[in-house]
CSV table of C-alpha atoms in Angstrom, one decimal:
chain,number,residue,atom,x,y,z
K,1,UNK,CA,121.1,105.6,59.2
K,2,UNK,CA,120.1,107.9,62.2
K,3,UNK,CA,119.5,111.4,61.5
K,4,UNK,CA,122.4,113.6,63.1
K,5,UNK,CA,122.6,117.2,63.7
K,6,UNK,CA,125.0,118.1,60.6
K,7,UNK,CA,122.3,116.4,58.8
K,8,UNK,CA,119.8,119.0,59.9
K,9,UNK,CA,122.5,121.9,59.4
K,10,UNK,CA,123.0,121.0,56.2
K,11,UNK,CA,119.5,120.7,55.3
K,12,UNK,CA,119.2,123.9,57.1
K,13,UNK,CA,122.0,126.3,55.9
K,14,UNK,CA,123.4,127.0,59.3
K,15,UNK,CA,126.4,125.6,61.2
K,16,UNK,CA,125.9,122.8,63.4
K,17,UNK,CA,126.5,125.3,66.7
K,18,UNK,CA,123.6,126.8,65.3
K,19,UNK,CA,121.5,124.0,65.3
K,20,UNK,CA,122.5,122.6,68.3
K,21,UNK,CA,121.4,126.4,69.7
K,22,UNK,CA,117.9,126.2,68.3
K,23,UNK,CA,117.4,122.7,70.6
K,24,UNK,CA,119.2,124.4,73.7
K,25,UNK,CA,116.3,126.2,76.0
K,26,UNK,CA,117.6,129.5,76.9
K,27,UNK,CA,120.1,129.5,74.2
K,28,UNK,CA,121.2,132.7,71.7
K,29,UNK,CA,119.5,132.3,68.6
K,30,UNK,CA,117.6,133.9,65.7
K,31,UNK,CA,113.7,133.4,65.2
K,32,UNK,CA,115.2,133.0,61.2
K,33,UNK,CA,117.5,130.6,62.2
K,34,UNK,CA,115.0,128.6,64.4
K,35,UNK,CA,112.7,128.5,62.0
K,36,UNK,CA,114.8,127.3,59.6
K,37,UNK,CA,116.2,124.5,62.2
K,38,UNK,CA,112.9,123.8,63.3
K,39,UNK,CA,111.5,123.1,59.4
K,40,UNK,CA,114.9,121.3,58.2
K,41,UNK,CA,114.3,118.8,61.4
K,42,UNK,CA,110.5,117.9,60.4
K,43,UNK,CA,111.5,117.4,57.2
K,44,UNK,CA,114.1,115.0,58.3
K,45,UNK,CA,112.5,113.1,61.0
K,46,UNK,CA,115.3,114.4,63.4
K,47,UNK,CA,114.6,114.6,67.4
K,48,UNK,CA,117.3,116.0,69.3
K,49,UNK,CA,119.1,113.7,71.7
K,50,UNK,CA,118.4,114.0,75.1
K,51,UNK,CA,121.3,112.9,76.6
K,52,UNK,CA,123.4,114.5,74.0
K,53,UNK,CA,121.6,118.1,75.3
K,54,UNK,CA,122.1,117.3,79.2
K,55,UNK,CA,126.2,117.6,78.5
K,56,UNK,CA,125.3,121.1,77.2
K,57,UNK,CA,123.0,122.3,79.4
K,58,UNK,CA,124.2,120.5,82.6
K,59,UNK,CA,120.0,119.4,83.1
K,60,UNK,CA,118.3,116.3,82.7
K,61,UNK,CA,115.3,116.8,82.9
K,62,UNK,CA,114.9,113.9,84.7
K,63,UNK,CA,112.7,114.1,88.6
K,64,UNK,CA,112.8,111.2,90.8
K,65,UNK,CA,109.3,110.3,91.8
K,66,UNK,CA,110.2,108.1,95.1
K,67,UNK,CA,107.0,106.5,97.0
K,68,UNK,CA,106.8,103.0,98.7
K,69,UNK,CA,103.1,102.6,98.9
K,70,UNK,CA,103.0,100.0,95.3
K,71,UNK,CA,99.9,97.9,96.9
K,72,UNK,CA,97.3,100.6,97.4
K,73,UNK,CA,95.6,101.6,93.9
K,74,UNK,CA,95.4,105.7,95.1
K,75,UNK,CA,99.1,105.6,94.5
K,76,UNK,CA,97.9,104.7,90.9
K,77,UNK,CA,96.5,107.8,90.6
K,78,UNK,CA,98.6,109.5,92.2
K,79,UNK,CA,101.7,108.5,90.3
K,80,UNK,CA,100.1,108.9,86.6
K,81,UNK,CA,99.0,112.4,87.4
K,82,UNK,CA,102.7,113.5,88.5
K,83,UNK,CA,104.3,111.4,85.1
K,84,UNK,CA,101.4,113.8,83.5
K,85,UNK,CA,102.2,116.8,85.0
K,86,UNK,CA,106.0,116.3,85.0
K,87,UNK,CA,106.0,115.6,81.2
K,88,UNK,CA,103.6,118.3,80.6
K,89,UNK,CA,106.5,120.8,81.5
K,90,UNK,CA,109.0,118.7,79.8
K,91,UNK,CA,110.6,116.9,82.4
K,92,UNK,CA,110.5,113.0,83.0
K,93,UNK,CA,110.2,111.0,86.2
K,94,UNK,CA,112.7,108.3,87.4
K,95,UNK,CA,110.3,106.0,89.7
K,96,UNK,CA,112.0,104.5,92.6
K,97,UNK,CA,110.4,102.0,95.0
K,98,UNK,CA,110.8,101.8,98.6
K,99,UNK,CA,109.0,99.5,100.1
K,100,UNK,CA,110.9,98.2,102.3
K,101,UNK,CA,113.1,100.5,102.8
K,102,UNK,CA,114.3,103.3,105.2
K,103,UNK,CA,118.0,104.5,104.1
K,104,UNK,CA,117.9,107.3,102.4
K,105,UNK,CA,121.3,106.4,100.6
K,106,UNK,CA,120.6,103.6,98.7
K,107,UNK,CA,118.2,105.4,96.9
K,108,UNK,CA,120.3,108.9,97.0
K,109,UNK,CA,122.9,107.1,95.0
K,110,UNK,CA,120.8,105.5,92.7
K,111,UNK,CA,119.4,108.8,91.9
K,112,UNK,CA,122.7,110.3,91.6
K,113,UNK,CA,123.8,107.9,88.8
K,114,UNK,CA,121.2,109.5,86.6
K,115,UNK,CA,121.8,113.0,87.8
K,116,UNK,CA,118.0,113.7,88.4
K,117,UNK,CA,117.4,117.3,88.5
K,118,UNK,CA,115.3,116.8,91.4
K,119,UNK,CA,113.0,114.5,93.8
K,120,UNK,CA,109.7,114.6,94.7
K,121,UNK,CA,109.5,111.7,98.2
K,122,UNK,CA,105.6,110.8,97.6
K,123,UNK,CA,104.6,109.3,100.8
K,124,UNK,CA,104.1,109.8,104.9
K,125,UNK,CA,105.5,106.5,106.4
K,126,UNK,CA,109.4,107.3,106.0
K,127,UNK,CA,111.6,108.6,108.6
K,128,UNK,CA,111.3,112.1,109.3
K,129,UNK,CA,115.1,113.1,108.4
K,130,UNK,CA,114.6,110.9,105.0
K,131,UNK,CA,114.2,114.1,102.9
K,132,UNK,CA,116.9,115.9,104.5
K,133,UNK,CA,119.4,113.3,102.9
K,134,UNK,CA,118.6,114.6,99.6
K,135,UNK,CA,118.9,118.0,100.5
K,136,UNK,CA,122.1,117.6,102.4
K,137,UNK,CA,123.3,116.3,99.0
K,138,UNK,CA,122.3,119.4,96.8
K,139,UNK,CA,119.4,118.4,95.4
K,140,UNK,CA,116.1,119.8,95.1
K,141,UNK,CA,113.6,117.8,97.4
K,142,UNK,CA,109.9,118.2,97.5
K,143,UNK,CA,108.2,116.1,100.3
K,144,UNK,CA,104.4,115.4,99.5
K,145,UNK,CA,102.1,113.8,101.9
K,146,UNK,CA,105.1,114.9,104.6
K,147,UNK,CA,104.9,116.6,107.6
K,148,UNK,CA,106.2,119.9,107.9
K,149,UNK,CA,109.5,120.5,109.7
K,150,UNK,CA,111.1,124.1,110.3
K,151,UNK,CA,114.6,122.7,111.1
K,152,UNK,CA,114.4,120.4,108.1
K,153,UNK,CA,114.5,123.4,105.3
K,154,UNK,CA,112.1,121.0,102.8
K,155,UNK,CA,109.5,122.2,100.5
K,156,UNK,CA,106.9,119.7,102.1
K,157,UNK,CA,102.6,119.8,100.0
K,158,UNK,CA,100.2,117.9,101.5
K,159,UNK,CA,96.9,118.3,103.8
K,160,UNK,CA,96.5,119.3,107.5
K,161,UNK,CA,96.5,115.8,109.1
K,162,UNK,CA,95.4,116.6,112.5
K,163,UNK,CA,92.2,118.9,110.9
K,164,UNK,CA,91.1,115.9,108.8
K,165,UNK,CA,91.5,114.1,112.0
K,166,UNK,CA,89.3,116.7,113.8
K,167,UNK,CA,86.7,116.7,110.9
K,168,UNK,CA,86.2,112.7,110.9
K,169,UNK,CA,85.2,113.2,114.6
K,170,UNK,CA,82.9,115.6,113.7
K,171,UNK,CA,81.5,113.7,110.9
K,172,UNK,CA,80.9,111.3,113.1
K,173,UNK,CA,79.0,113.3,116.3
K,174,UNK,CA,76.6,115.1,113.4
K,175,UNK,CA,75.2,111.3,112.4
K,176,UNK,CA,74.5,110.3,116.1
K,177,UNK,CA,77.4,108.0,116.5
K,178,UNK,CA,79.0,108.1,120.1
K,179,UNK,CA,80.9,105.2,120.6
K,180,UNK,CA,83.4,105.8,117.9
K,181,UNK,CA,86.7,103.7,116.9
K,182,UNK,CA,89.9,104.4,114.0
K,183,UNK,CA,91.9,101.8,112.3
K,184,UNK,CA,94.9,104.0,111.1
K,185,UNK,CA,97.1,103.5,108.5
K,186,UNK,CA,101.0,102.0,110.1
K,187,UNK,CA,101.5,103.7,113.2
K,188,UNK,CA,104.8,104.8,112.2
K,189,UNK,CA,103.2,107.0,109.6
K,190,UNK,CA,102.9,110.7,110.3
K,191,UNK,CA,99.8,111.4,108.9
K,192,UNK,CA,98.6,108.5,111.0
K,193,UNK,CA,99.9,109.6,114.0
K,194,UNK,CA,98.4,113.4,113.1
K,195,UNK,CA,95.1,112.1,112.1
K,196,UNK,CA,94.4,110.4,115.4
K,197,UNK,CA,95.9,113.6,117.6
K,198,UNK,CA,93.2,115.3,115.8
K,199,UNK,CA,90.6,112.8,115.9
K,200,UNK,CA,91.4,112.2,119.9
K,201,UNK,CA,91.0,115.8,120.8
K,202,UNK,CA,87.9,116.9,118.9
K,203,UNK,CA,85.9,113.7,120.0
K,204,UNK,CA,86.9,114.8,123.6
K,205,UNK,CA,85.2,117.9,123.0
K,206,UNK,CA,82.0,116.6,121.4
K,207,UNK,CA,81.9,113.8,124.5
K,208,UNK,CA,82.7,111.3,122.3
K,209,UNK,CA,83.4,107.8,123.1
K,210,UNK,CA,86.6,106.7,121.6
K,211,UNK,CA,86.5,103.0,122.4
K,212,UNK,CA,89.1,101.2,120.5
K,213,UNK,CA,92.1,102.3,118.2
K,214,UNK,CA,93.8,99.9,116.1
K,215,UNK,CA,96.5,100.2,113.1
K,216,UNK,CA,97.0,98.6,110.0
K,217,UNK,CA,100.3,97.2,108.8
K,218,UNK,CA,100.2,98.8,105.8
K,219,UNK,CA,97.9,100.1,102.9
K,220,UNK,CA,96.2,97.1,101.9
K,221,UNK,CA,92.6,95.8,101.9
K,222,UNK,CA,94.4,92.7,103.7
K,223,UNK,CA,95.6,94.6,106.6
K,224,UNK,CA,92.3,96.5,106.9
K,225,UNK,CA,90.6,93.1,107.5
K,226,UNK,CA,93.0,92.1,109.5
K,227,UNK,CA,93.0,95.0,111.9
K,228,UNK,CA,89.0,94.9,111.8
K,229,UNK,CA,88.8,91.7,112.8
K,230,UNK,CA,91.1,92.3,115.9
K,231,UNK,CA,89.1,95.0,116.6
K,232,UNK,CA,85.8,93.2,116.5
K,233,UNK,CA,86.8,90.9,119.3
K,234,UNK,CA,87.1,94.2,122.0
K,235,UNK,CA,84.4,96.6,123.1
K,236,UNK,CA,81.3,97.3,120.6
K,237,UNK,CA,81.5,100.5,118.2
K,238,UNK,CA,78.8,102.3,116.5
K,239,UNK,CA,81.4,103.4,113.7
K,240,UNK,CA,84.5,103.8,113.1
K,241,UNK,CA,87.3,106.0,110.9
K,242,UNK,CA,89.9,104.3,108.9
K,243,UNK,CA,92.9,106.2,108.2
K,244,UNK,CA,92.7,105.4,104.5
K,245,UNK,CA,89.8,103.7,101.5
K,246,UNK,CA,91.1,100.5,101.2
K,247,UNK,CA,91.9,99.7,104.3
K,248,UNK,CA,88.2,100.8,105.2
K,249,UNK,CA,86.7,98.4,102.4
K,250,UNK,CA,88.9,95.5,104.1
K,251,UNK,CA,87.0,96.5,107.5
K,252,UNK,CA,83.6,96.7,105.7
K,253,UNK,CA,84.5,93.3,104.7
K,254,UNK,CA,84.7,92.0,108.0
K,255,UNK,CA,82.3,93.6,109.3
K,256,UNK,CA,80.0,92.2,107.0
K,257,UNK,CA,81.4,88.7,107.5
K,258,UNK,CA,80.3,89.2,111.1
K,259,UNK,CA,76.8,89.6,109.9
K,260,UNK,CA,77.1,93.3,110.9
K,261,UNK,CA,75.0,95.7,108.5
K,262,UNK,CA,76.3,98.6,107.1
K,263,UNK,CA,75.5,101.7,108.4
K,264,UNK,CA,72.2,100.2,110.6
K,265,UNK,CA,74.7,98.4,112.6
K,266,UNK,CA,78.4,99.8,112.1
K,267,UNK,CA,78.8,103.0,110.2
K,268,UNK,CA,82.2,103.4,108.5
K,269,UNK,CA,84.1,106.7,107.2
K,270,UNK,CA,87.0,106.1,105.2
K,271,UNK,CA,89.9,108.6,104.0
K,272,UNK,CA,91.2,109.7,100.5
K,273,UNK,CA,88.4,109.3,98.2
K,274,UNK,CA,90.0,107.0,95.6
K,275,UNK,CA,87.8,106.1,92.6
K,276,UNK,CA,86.9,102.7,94.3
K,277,UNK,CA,85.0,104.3,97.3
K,278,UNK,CA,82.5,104.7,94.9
K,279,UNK,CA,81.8,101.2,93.5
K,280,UNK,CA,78.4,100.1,94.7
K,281,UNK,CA,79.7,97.1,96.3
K,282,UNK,CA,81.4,100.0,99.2
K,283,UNK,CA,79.6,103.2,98.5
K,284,UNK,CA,82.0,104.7,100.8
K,285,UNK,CA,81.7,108.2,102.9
K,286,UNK,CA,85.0,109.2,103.1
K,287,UNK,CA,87.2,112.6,103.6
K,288,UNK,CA,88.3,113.4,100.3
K,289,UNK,CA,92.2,114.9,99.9
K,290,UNK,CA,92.7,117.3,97.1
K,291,UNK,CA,95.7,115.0,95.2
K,292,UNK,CA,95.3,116.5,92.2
K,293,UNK,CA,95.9,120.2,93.7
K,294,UNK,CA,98.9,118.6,95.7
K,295,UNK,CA,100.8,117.2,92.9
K,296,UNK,CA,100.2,119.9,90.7
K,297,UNK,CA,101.4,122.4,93.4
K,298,UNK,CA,104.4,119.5,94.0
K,299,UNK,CA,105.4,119.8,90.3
K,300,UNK,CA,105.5,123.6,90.1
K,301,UNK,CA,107.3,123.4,93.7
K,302,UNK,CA,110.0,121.3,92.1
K,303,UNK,CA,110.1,123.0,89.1
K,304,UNK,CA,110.7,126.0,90.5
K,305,UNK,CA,113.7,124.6,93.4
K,306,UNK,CA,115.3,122.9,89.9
K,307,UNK,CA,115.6,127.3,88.2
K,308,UNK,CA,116.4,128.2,91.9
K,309,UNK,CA,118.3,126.1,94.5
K,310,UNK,CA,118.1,128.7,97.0
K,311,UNK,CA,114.4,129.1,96.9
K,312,UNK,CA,113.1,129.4,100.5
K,313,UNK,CA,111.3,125.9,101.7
K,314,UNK,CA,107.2,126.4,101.6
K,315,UNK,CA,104.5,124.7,103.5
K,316,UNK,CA,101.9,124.2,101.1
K,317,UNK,CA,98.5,122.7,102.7
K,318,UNK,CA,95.6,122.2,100.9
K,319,UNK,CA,92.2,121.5,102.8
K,320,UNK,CA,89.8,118.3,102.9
K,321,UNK,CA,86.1,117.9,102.4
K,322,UNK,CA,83.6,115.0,103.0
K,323,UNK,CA,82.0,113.2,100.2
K,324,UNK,CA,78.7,111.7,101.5
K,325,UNK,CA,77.6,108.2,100.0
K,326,UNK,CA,76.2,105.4,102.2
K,327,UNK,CA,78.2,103.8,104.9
K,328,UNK,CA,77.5,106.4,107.4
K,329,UNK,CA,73.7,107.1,109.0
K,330,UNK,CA,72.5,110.5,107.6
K,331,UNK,CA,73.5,113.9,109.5
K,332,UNK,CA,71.0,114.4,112.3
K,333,UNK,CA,68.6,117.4,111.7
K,334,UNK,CA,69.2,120.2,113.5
């Protein structure tokens, strides 16, 4: 038989209210009584129920963790730090996947059947108004990897996409390299679209080439290939900046199957700094984004919009750094 609350009260000495007090965060209570709760419920094996507590306390504790980027193995990380972080502070993600998908509603009411406390939308390739569904219905939205907009009112954490684009190029001018080319990430993506604004107007002012741009269809090593290949057969390129790790490995790939060396003949910088860019098959150079410090910031932002609904949107950015391995020449001296 299941262990129930008047099992604990009686256990305890108290009334059932009381117990169900010392489970309730927030609640009245004694320290005596808690303690007493508290003992009586080790000594039974009880755990309160969840579900049971939500009708109370009118929470869930439950944060919808939406992304649609299943294929690429930095979403990996990304998604067991924020199940780490969010049960950490007690709360427990509801993943959705939306790949493939662009309505907002389908997954609005899907949430809304589980009366999630809150979402955090963990990606750059949907529609810019996608967050603004969820905050047109009343609940708390946090938009990491997003780009900012004023008129949107969303909490939005991520990196400054059109800096990271600027620093690429200059990562790329300090080694020598002057005929330069990017394979972005999906074209539709806004931190595709911001990286290469960035990239574009800094390799203007270090005289730059930029001979080719190309985009991938999505995250994958396969589409990387894909779009190197096609990229191969236009003008020649000394190096060129992928807007993401495994897409770059995929263009290392066909590089190399084009008897290319890597860096004496093509240099390659990638972006993200996922623990594969290390392997010593890739030995990637590659702009590293601070995900840890953006999820962590992400949780606390959602968190915090869950005890206040009327908390003013932020803009959190966080900045980027180059980690220097082996695909790209050495910087020039000076």
């Amino acid at each position: 038989m299941a262990i129930t609350l008047k099992d604990v009260a009686l256990r305890a000495g108290v009334s059932t209210s009381a117990v169900s007090r010392s489970f309730t965060e927030g609640a009245s209570v004694s320290p005596e009584t808690r303690r007493r709760v508290e003992k009586a419920a080790g000594e039974l094996g009880y755990s309160p129920s969840l579900i049971a507590r939500s009708l109370t306390t009118k929470r869930t504790k439950l944060i919808g963790l939406v992304a649609n980027n299943f294929q690429n193995p930095v979403f990996l990380q990304v998604f067991d730090m924020f199940t780490r972080e969010l049960q950490r502070r007690g709360y427990r993600p509801l993943l959705v996947n939306l790949t493939d998908e662009t309505d907002p509603h389908k997954s609005l009411s899907l949430l809304r059947q589980y009366d999630v406390d809150g979402v955090i939308i963990a990606t750059s390739t949907l529609p810019a108004d996608f967050a603004s569904a969820y905050r047109r219905a009343g609940i708390p939205v946090i938009h990491t990897f997003g780009k900012y907009d004023e008129t949107a009112a969303i909490h939005v954490v991520g990196i400054d996409n059109q800096a990271s684009g600027s620093m690429a190029a200059q990562t790329l001018h300090d080694r020598g390299y002057r005929q330069v080319s990017v394979l972005g990430g999906p074209e539709s993506a806004t931190s595709t679209r911001d990286r290469l604004a960035g990239f574009r107007r800094r390799s203007e002012e270090l005289g730059l080439e930029l001979v080719s741009v190309g985009f991938a269809d999505s995250y994958t090593y396969e589409a990387g290939k894909a779009g190197m290949v096609e990229m191969l057969q236009g003008p020649a390129m000394q190096a060129v900046f992928c807007g993401d790790d495994l897409i770059c490995m995929g263009a290392m790939d066909a590089a190399r199957a084009r008897g290319l060396r890597i860096p004496e003949d093509i240099g390659f910088l990638g972006f993200n700094d996922m623990t594969m860019s290390a392997w010593d098959a890739y030995d990637l150079t590659t702009v590293h984004q601070p995900v840890n410090d953006i999820v962590l910031s992400s949780v606390e932002l959602v968190v915090g919009a869950v005890e206040n609904p009327n908390r003013s949107p932020e803009l959190r950015l966080f900045p980027c750094n180059i980690v220097e391995r082996k695909s790209l020449r050495p910087i020039l001296a000076k």
